[in-house]
C-alpha atoms as a printed R data frame, in Angstrom:
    type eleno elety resid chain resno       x       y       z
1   ATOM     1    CA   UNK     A     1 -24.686  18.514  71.879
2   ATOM     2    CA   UNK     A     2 -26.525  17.762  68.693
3   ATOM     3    CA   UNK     A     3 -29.998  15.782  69.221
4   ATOM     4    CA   UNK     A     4 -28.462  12.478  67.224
5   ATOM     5    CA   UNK     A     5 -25.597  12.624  70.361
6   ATOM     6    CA   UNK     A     6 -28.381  13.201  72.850
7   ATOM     7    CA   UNK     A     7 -30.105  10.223  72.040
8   ATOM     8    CA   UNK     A     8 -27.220   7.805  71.578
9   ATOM     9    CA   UNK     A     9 -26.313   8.848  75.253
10  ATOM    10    CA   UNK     A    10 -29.511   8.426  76.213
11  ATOM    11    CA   UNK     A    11 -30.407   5.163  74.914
12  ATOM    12    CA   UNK     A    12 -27.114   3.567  77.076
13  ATOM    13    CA   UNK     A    13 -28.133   5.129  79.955
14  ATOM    14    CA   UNK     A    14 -31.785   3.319  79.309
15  ATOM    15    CA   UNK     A    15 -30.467   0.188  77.712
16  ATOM    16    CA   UNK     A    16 -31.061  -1.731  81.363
17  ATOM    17    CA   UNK     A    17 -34.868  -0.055  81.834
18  ATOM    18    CA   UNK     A    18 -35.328  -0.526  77.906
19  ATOM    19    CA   UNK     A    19 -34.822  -4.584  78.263
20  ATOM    20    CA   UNK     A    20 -36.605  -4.542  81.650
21  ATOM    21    CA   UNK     A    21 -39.544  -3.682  79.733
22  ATOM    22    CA   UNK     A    22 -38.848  -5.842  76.688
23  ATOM    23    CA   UNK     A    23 -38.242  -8.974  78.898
24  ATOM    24    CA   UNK     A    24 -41.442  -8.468  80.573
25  ATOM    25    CA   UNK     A    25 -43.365  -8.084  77.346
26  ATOM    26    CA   UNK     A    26 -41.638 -10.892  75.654
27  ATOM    27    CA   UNK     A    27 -40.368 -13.304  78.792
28  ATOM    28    CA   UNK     A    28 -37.302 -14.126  76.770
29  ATOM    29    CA   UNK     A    29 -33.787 -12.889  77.149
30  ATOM    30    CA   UNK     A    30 -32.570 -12.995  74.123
31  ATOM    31    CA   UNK     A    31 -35.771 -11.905  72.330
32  ATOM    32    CA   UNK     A    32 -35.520  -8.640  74.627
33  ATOM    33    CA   UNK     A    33 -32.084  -8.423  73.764
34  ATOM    34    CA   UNK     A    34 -33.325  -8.337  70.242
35  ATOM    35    CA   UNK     A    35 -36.146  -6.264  70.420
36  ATOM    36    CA   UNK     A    36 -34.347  -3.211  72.305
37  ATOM    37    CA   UNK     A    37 -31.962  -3.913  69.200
38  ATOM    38    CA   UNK     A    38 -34.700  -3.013  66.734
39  ATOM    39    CA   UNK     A    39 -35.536  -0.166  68.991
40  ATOM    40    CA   UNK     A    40 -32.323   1.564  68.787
41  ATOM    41    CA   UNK     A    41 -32.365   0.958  64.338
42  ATOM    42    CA   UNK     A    42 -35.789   3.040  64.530
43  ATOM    43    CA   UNK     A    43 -35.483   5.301  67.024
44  ATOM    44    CA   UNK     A    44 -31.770   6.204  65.074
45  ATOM    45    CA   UNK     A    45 -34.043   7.206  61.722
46  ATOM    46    CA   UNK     A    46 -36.863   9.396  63.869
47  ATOM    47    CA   UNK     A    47 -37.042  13.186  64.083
48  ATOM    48    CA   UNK     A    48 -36.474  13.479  68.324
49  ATOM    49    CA   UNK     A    49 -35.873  17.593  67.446
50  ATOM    50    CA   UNK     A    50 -39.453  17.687  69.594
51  ATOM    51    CA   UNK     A    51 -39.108  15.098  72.308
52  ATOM    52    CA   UNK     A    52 -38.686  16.320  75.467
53  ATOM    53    CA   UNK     A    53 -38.763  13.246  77.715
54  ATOM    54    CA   UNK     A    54 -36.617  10.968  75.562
55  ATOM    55    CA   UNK     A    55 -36.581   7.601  77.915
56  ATOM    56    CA   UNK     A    56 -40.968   8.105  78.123
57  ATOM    57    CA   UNK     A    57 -40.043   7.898  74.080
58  ATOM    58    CA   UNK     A    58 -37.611   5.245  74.281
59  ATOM    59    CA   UNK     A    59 -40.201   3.241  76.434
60  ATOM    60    CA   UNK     A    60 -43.150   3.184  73.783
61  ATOM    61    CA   UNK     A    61 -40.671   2.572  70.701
62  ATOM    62    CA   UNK     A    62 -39.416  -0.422  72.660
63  ATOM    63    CA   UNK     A    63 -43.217  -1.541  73.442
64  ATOM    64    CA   UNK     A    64 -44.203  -0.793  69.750
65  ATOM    65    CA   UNK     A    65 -41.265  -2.807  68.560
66  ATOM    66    CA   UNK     A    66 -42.418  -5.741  71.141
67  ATOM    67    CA   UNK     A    67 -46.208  -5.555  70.591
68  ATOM    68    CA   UNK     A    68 -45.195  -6.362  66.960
69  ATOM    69    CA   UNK     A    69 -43.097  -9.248  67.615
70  ATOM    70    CA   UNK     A    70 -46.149 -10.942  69.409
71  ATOM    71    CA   UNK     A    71 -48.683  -9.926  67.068
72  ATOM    72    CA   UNK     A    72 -46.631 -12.094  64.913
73  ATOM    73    CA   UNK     A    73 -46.318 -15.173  67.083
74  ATOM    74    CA   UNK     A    74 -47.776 -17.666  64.786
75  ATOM    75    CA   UNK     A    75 -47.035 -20.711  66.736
76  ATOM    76    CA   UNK     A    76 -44.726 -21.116  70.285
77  ATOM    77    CA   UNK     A    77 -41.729 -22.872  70.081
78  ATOM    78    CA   UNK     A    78 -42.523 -26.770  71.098
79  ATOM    79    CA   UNK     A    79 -38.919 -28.015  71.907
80  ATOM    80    CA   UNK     A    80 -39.035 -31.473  73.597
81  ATOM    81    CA   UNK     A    81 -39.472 -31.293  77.487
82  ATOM    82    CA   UNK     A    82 -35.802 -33.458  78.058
83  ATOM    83    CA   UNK     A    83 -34.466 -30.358  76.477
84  ATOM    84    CA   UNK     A    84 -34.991 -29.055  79.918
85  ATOM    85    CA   UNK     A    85 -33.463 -32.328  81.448
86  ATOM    86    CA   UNK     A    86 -29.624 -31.095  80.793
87  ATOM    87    CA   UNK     A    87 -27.291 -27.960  80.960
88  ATOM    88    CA   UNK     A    88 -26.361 -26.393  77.601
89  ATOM    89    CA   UNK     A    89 -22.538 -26.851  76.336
90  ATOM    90    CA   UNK     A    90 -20.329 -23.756  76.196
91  ATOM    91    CA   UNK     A    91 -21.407 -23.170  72.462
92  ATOM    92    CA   UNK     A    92 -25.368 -23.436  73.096
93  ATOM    93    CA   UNK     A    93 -26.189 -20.006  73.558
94  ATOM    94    CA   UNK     A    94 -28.081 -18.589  76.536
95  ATOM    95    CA   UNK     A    95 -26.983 -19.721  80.152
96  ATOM    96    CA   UNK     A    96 -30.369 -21.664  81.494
97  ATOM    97    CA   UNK     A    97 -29.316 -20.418  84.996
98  ATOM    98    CA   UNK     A    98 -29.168 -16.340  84.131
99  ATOM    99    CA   UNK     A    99 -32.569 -17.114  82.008
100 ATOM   100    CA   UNK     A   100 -33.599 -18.729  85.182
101 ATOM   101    CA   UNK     A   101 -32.771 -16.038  87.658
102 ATOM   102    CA   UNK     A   102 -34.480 -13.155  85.725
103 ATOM   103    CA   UNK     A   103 -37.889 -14.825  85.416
104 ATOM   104    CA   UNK     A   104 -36.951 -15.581  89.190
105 ATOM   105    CA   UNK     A   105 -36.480 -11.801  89.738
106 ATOM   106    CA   UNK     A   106 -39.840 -11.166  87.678
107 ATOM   107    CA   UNK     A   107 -41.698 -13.745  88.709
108 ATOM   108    CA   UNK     A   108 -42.270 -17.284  86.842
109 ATOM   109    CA   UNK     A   109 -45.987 -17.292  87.595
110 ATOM   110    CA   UNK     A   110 -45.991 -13.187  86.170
111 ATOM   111    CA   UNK     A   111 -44.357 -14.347  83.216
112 ATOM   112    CA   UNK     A   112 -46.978 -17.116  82.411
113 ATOM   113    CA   UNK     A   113 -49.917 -15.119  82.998
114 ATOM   114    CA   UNK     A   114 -48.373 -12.268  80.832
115 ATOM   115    CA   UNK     A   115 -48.315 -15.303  77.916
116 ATOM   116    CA   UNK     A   116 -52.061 -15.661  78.258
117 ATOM   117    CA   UNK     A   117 -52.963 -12.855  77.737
118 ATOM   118    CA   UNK     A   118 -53.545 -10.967  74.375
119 ATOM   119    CA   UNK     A   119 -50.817  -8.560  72.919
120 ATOM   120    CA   UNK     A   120 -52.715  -5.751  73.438
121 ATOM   121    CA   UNK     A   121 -53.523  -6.181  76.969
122 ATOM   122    CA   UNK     A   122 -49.819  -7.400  77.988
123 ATOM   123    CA   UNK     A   123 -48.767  -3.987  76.540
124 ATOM   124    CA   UNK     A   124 -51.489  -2.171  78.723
125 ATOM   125    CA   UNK     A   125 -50.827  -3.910  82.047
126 ATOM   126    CA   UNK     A   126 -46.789  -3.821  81.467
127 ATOM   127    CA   UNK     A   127 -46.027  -0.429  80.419
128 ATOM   128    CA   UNK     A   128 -48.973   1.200  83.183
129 ATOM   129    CA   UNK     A   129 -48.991  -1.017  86.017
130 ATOM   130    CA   UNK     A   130 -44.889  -2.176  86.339
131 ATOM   131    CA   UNK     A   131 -43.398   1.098  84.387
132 ATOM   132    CA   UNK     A   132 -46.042   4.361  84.946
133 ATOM   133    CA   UNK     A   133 -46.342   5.092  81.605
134 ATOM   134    CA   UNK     A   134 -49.601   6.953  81.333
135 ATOM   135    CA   UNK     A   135 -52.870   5.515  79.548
136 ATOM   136    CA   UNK     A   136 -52.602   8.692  77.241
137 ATOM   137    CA   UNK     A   137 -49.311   7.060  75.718
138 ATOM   138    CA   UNK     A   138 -50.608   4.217  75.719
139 ATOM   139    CA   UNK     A   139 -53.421   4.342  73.860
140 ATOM   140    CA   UNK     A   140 -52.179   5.390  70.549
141 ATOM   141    CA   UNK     A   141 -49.783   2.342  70.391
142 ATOM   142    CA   UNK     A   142 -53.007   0.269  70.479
143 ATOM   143    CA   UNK     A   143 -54.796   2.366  68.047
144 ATOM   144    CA   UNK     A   144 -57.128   2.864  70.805
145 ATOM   145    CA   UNK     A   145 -58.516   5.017  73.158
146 ATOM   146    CA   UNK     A   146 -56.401   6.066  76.389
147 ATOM   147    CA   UNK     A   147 -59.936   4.867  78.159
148 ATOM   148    CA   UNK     A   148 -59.941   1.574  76.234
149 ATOM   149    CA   UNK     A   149 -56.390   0.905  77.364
150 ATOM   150    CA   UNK     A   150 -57.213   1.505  80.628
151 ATOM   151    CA   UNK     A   151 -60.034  -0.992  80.535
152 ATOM   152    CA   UNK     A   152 -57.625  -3.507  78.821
153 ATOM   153    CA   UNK     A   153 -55.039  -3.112  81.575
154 ATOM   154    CA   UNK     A   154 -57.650  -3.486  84.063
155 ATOM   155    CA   UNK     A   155 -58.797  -7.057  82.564
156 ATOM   156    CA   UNK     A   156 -54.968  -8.313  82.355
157 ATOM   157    CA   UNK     A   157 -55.051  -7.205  86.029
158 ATOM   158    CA   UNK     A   158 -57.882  -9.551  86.494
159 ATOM   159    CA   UNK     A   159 -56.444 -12.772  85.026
160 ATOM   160    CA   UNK     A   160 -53.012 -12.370  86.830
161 ATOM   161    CA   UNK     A   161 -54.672 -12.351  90.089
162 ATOM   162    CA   UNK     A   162 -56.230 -15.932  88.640
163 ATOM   163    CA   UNK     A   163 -59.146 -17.545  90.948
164 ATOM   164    CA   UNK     A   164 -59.177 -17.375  94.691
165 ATOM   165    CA   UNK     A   165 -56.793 -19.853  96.455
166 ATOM   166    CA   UNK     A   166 -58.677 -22.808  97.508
167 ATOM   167    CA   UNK     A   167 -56.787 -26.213  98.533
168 ATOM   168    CA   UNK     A   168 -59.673 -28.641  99.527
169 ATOM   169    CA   UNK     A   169 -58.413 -30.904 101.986
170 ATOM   170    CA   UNK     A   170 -55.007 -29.529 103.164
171 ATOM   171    CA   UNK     A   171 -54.168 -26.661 105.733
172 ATOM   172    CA   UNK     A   172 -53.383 -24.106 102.123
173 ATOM   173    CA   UNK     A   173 -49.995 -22.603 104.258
174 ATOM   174    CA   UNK     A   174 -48.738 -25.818 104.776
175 ATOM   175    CA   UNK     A   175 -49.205 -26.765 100.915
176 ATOM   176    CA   UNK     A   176 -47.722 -23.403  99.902
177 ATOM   177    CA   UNK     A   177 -44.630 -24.538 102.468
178 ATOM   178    CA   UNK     A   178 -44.773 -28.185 100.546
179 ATOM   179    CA   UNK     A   179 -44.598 -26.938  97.184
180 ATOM   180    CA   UNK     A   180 -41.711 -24.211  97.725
181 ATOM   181    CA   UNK     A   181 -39.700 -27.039  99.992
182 ATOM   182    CA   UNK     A   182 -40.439 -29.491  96.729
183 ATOM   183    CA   UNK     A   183 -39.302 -27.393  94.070
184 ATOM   184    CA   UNK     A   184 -36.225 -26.233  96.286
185 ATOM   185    CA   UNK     A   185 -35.071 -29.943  96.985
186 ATOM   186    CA   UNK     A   186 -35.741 -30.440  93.024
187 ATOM   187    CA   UNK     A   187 -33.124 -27.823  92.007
188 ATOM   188    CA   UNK     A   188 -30.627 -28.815  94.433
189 ATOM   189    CA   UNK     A   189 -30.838 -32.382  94.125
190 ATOM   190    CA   UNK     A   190 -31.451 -33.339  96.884
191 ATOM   191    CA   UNK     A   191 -32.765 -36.612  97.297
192 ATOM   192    CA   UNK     A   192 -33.156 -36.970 101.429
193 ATOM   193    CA   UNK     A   193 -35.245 -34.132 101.343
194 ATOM   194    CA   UNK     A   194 -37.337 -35.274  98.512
195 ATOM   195    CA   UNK     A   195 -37.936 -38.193 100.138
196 ATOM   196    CA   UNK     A   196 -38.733 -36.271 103.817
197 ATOM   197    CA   UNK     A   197 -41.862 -34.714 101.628
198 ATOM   198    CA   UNK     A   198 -43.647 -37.704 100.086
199 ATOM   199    CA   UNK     A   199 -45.633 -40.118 101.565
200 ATOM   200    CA   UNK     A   200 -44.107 -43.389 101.768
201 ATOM   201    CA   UNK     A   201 -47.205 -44.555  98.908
202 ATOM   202    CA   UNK     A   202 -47.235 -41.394  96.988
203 ATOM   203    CA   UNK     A   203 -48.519 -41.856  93.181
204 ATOM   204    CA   UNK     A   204 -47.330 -39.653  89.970
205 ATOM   205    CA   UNK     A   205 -49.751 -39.653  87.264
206 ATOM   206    CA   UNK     A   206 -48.010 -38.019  84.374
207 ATOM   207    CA   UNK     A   207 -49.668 -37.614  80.554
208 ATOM   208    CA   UNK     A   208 -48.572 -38.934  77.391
209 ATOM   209    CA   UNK     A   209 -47.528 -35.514  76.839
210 ATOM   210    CA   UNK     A   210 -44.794 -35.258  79.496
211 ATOM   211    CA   UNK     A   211 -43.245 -38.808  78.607
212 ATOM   212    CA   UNK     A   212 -43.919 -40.017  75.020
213 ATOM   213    CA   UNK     A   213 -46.081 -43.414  76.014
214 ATOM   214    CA   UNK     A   214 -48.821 -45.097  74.758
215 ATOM   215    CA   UNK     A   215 -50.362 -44.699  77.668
216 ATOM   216    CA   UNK     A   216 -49.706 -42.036  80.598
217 ATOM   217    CA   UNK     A   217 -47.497 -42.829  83.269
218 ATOM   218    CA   UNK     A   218 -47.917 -43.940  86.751
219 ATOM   219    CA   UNK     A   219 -45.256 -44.133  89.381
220 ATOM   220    CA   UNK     A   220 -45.732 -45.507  92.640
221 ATOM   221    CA   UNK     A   221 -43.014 -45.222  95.662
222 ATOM   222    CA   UNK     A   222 -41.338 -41.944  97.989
223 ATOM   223    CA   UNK     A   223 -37.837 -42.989  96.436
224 ATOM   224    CA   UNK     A   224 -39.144 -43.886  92.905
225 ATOM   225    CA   UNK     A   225 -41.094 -40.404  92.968
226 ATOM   226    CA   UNK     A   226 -37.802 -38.405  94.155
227 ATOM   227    CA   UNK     A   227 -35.346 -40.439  91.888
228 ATOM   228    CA   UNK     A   228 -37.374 -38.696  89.046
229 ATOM   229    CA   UNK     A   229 -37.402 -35.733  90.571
230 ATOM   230    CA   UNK     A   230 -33.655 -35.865  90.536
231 ATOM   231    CA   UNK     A   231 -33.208 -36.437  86.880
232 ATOM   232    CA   UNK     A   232 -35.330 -33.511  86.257
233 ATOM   233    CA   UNK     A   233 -33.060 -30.843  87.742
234 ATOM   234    CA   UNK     A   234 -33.213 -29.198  84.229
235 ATOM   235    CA   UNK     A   235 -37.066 -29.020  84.005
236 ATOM   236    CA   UNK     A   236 -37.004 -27.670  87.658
237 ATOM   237    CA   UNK     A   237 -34.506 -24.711  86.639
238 ATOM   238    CA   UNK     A   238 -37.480 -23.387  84.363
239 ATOM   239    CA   UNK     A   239 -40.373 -23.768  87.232
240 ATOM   240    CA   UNK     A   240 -42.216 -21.774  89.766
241 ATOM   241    CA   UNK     A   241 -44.943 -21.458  92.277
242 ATOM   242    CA   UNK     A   242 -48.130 -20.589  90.958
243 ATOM   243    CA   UNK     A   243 -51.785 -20.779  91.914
244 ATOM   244    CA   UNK     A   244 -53.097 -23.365  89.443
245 ATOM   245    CA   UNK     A   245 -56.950 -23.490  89.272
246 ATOM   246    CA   UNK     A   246 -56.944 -21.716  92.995
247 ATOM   247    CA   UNK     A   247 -54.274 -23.979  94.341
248 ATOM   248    CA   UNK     A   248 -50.839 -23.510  94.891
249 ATOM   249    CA   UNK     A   249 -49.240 -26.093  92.395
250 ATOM   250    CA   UNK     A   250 -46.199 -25.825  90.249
251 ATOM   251    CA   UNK     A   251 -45.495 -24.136  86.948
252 ATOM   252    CA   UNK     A   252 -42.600 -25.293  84.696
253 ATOM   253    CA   UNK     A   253 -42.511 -22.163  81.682
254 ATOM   254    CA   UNK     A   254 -38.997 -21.680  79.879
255 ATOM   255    CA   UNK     A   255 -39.117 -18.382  78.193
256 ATOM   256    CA   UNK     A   256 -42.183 -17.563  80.078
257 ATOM   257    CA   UNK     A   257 -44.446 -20.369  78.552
258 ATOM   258    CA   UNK     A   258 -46.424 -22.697  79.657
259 ATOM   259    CA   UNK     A   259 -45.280 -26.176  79.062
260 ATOM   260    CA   UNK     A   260 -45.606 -28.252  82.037
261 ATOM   261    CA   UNK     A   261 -47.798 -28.020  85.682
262 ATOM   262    CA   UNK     A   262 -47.292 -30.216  88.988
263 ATOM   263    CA   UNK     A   263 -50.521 -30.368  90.785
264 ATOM   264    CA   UNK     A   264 -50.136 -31.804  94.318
265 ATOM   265    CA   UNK     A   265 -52.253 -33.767  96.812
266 ATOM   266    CA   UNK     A   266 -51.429 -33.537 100.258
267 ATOM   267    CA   UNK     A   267 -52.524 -36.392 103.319
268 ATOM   268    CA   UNK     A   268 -51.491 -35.406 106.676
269 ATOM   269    CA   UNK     A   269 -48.567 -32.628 105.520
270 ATOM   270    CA   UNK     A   270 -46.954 -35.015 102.708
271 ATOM   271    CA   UNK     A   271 -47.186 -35.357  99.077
272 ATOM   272    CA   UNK     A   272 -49.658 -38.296  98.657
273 ATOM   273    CA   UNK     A   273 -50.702 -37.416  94.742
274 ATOM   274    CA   UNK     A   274 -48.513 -35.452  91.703
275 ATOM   275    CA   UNK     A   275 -50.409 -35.202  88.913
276 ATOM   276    CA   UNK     A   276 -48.239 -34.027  85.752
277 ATOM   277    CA   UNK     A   277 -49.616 -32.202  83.366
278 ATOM   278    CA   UNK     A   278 -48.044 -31.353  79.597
279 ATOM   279    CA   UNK     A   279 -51.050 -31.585  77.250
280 ATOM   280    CA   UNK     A   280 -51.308 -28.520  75.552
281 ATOM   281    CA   UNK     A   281 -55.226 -28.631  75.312
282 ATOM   282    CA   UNK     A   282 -55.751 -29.268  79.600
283 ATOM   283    CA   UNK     A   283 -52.693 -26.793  80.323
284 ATOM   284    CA   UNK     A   284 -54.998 -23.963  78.018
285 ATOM   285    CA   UNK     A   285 -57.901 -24.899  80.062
286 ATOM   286    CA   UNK     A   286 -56.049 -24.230  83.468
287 ATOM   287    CA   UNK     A   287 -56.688 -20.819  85.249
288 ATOM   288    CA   UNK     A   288 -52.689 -19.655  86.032
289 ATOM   289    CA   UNK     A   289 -52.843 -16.593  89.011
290 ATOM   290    CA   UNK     A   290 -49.564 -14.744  90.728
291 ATOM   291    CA   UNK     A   291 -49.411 -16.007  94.838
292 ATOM   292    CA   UNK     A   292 -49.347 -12.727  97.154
293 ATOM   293    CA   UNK     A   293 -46.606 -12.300  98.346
């Protein structure tokens, strides 16, 4: 078997690991799909007469190819938040629900704090601390030092832990149980069980950001509250728990970015206060950690 063979063989036997660690460095299906792609064109044209562990190789040509496509992010894709309200015709492209399940399987939360951070350290942290690739490989993709890397996976590891959980004035299980039941009722559509979490006065503050208004919104009512939580079945496919400034709140991130949060205040074990939050310059200034499981 000639070393051209080898590696075509290879590669499909890979191709599942090889967009594992493209989705996680990119938090977008189809940009994975696209980036183990361009893998496969360079890794085709290399010399492999010498390489003796071919998926290692196959791992850091897939995180070169990825670290390059963020490098040259210039802006993120701002698509209108009732994009999020509806399900995709047949002719759209990507299913929203398969999207949905794989930053599910990965973690929503995960996939936001990996957005944060800098392309650099998203390379460190994903290649070392989810696939064992060793800080000696790393390194050189960085231009760096296998020490530097390890300091730069080691900071990434910092902000995905985010602050420590603090939620001032409820029991912070019973929020955690609120939030999850909340976000579950949301995707299902279920309005009875929307209800069965508010409090009968509960207020949504929402900025101009989330609806455009002249001013932001305010909505006042359990069923007002859960009707709109109904019509935004869509948004709710893209969202996840997450520990927003120390509290367990939601996170609403299609393709792994930020674009929407749902901070809650609880009286007595119901939702008394949502605050919704889509301005790009208050979600920046928000400190986004991963919940223990």
């Amino acid at each position: 078997m000639d070393d051209r063979t080898a590696l075509a063989e290879r590669f499909e036997a890979d191709r599942s690991h090889l967009k594992a660690v493209a989705y996680r460095m990119l938090g977008s299906a189809s940009e994975a799909e696209d980036a183990v792609q361009e893998s496969w064109l360079r890794a085709a044209q290399a010399d492999v007469s010498e390489v003796h562990n071919l998926t290692g190789w196959l791992t850091t040509v897939v995180g070169r190819v990825c670290l390059n496509m963020l490098r040259s992010r210039r802006t993120r894709r701002e698509d209108p938040l009732d994009a999020y309200d509806r399900t995709p015709g047949p002719d759209e492209g990507d299913d929203p629900e398969q999207e949905a399940l794989l930053a599910d399987s990965v973690g929503l939360a995960l996939l936001v704090v990996l957005d944060k951070l800098a392309p650099a350290e998203r390379l460190a942290f994903v290649l070392h601390d989810m696939f064992a690739v060793p800080f000696a490989e790393i390194g050189p993709l960085l231009d760096r030092s296998p020490d530097t890397a390890r300091q730069l996976a080691s900071r990434a590891r910092r902000r995905i832990k985010g602050g420590a959980a603090s939620s001032p004035g409820a029991d912070p299980l019973r929020r955690r149980q609120v939030v999850e039941a909340f976000l579950s009722a949301s995707r299902a559509g279920d309005f009875d069980a929307l209800v069965a979490l508010l409090h009968p006065d509960v207020v949504l503050h929402a900025d101009r950001s989330v609806i455009p208004s002249p001013e932001p919104v305010v909505v006042r009512g359990a069923d007002t509250v859960a009707r709109g939580a109904m019509a935004a079945t869509g948004r709710a496919l893209f969202t996840g728990v997450a520990l927003v400034d120390g509290a367990v709140a939601l996170a609403m991130a299609p393709q792994g970015r930020l674009r929407l949060v749902l901070d809650f205040t609880l009286v007595d074990g119901l939702i008394s206060g949502i605050d919704v939050v889509a301005d790009p310059d208050r979600l920046d200034a928000l400190d986004i950690g991963v919940l223990d499981d």
